[in-house]
mmCIF file of C-alpha atoms in Angstrom:
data_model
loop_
_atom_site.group_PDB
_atom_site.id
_atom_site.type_symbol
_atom_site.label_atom_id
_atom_site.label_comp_id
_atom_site.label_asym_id
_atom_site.label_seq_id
_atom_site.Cartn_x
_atom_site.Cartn_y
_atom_site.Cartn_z
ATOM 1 C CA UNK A 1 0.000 0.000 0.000
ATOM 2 C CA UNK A 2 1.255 3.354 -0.871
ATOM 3 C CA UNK A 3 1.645 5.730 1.717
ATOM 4 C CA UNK A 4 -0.747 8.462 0.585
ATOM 5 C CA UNK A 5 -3.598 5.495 0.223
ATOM 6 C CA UNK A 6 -2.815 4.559 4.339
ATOM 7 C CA UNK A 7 -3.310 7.980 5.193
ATOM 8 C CA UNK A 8 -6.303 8.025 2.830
ATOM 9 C CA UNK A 9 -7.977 5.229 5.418
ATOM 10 C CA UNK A 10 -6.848 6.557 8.606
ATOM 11 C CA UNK A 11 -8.404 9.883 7.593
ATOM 12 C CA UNK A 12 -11.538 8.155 6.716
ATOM 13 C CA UNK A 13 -11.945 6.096 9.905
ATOM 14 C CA UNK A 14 -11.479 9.376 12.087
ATOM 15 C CA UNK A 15 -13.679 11.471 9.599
ATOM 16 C CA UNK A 16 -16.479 13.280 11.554
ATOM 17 C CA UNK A 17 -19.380 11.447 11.032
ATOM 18 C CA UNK A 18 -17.825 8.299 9.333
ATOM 19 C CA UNK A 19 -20.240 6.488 10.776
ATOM 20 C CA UNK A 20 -23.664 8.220 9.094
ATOM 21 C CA UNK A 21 -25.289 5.566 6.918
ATOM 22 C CA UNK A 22 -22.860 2.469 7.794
ATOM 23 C CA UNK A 23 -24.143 -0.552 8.658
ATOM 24 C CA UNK A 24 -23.183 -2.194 11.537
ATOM 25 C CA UNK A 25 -21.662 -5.910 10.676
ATOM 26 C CA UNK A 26 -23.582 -9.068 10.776
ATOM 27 C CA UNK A 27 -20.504 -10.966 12.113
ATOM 28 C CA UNK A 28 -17.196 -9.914 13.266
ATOM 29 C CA UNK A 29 -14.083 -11.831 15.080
ATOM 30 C CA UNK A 30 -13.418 -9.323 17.793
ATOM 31 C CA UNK A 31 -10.418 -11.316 20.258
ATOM 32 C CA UNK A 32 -10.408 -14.307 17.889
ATOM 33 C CA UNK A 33 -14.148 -14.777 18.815
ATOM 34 C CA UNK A 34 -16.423 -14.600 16.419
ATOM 35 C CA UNK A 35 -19.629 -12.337 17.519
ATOM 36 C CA UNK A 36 -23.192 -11.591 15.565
ATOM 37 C CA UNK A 37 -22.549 -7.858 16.523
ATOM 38 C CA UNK A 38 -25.457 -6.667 14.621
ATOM 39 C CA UNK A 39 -28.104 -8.976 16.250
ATOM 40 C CA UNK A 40 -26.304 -8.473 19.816
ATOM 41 C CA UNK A 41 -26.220 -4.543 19.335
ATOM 42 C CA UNK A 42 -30.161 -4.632 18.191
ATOM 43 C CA UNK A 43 -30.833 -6.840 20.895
ATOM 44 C CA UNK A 44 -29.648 -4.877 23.578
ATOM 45 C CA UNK A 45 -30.685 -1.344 21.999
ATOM 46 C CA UNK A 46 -34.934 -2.680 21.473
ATOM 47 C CA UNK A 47 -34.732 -1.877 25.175
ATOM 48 C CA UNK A 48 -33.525 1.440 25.260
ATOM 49 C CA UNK A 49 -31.659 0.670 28.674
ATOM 50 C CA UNK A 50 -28.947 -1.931 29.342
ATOM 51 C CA UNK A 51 -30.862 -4.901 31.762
ATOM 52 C CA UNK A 52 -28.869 -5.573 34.676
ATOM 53 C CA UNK A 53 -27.849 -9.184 33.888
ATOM 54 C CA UNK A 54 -26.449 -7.718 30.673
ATOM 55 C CA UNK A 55 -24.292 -4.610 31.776
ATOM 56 C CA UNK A 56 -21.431 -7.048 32.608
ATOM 57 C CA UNK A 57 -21.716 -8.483 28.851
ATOM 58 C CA UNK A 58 -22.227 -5.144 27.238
ATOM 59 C CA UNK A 59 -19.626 -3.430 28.669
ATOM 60 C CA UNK A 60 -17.335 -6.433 28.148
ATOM 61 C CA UNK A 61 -18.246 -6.068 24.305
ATOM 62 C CA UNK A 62 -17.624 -2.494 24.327
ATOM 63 C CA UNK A 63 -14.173 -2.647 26.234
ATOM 64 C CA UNK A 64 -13.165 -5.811 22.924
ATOM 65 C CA UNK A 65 -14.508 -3.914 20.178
ATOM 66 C CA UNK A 66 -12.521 -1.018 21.203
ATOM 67 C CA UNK A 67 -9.377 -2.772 21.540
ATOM 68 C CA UNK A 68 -10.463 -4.434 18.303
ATOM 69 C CA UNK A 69 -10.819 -0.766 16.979
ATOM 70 C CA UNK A 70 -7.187 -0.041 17.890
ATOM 71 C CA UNK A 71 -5.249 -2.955 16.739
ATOM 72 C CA UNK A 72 -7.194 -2.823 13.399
ATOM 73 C CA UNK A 73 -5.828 0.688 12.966
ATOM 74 C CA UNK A 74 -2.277 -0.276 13.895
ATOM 75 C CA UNK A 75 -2.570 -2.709 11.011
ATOM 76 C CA UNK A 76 -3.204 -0.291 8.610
ATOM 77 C CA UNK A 77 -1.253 2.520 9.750
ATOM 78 C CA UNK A 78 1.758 0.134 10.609
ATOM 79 C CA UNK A 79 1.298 -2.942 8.553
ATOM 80 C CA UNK A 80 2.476 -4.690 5.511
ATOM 81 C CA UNK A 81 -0.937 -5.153 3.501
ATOM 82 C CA UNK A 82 -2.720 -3.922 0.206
ATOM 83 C CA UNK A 83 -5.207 -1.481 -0.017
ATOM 84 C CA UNK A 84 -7.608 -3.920 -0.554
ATOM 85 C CA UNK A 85 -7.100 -5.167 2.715
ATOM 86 C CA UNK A 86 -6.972 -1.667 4.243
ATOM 87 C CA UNK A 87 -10.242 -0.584 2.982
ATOM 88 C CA UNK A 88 -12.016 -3.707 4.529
ATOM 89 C CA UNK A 89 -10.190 -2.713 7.857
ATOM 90 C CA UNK A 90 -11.297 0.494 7.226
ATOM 91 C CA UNK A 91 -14.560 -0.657 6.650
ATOM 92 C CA UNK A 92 -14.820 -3.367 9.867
ATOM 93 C CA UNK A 93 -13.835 -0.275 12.059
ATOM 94 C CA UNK A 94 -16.181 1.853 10.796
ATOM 95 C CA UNK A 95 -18.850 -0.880 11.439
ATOM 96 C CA UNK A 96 -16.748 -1.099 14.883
ATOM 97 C CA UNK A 97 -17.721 2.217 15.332
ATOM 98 C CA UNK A 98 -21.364 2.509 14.774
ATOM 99 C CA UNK A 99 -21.981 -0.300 16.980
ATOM 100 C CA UNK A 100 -20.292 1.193 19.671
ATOM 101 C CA UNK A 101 -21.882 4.323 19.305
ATOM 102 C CA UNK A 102 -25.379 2.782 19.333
ATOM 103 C CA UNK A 103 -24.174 0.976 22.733
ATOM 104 C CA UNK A 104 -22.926 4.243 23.943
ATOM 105 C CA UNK A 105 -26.983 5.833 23.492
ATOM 106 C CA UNK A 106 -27.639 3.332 25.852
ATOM 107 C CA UNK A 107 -28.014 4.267 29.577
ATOM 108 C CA UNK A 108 -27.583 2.054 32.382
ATOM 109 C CA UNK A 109 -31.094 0.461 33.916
ATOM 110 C CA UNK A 110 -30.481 1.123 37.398
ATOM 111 C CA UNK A 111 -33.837 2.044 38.115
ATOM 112 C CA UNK A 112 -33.679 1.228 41.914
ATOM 113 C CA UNK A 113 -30.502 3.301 41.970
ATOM 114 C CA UNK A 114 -32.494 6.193 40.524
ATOM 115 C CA UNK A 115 -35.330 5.944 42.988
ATOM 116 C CA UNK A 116 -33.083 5.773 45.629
ATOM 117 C CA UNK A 117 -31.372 8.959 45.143
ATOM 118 C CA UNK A 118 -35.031 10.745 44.033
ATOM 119 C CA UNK A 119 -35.838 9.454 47.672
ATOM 120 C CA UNK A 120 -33.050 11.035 49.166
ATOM 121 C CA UNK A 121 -33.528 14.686 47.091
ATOM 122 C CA UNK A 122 -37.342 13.952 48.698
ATOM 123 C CA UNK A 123 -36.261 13.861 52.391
ATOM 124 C CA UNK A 124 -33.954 16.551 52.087
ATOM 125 C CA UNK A 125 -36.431 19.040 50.973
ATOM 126 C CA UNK A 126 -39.092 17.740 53.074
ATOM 127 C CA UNK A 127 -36.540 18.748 55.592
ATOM 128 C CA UNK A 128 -35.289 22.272 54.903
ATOM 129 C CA UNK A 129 -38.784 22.575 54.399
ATOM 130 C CA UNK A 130 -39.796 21.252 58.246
ATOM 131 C CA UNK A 131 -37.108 23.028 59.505
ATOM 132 C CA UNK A 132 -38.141 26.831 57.794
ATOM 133 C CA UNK A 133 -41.957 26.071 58.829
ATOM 134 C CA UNK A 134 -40.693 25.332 62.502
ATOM 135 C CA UNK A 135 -38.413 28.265 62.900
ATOM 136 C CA UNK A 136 -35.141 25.917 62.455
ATOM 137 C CA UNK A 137 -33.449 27.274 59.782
ATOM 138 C CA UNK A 138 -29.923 27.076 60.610
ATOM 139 C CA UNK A 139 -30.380 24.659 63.241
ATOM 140 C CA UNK A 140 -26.015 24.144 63.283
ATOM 141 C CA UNK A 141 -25.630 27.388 63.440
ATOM 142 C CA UNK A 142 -27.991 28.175 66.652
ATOM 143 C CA UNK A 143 -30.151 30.869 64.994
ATOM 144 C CA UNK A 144 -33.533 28.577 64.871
ATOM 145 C CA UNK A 145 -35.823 28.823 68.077
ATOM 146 C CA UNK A 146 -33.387 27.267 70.443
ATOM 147 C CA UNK A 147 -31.222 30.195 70.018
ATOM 148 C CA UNK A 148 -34.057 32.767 70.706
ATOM 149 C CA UNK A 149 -35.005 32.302 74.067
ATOM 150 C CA UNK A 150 -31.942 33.843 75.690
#
């Protein structure tokens, strides 16, 4: 591969908005394992949240395909191969990419997590609130009621 034609990939694969309109790869050999990616990244994204038995896996995929990312652009930036083979590289890791990204959308289900801390924002102004309606406003600081009577 000629030099100008390797920097011709690289470019594309870190081209803002490389990833508009690609398809996402039926099957890819990410760590030597062969994956469906495209029925594993649907699967997961129908639910618009990662399900807690599945965060482990997802973010397991995520963490391969992005080492999978990097060693395919080693290849073409470092290795001995035609351009032939650097435009399907270029090609995998763009589908690399838009997979990712659609996994990235995604936003942990930790609904119980959620409610826990909307509980907590609750008490707190319930509170303040308490405190203000019973003339304890800076109950630390001694200025409430128990301060007054002196």
């Amino acid at each position: 591969m000629q030099e100008f034609e390797r920097k011709q990939l690289l470019e594309r694969i870190e081209r803002e908005g490389a990833t508009v309109g690609a398809a996402i790869p039926d099957e890819i050999t990410v760590q030597g394992d062969e994956i469906d990616l495209q029925s594993f990244v649907f699967e997961i994204k129908r639910r618009d949240t990662i399900p807690r038995g599945k965060r482990e896996r997802v973010d397991e995929a995520k963490k391969n395909l992005r080492r999978e990312r990097i060693e395919r652009k080693e290849l073409i930036a470092e290795g001995d191969i035609s351009f032939e083979e650097g435009e399907e590289l270029a090609n995998a890791i763009i589908g690399i990419d838009r997979a990712l990204n659609a996994l990235e959308q995604l936003g942990p289900a930790n609904l119980e997590a959620e409610a826990k801390a909307q509980e907590t924002a609750d008490t707190k102004r319930w509170m303040k609130f308490l405190q203000k309606a019973l003339g304890h406003q800076d109950a630390d600081s001694g200025t409430g009621r128990a301060g007054r009577g002196r």
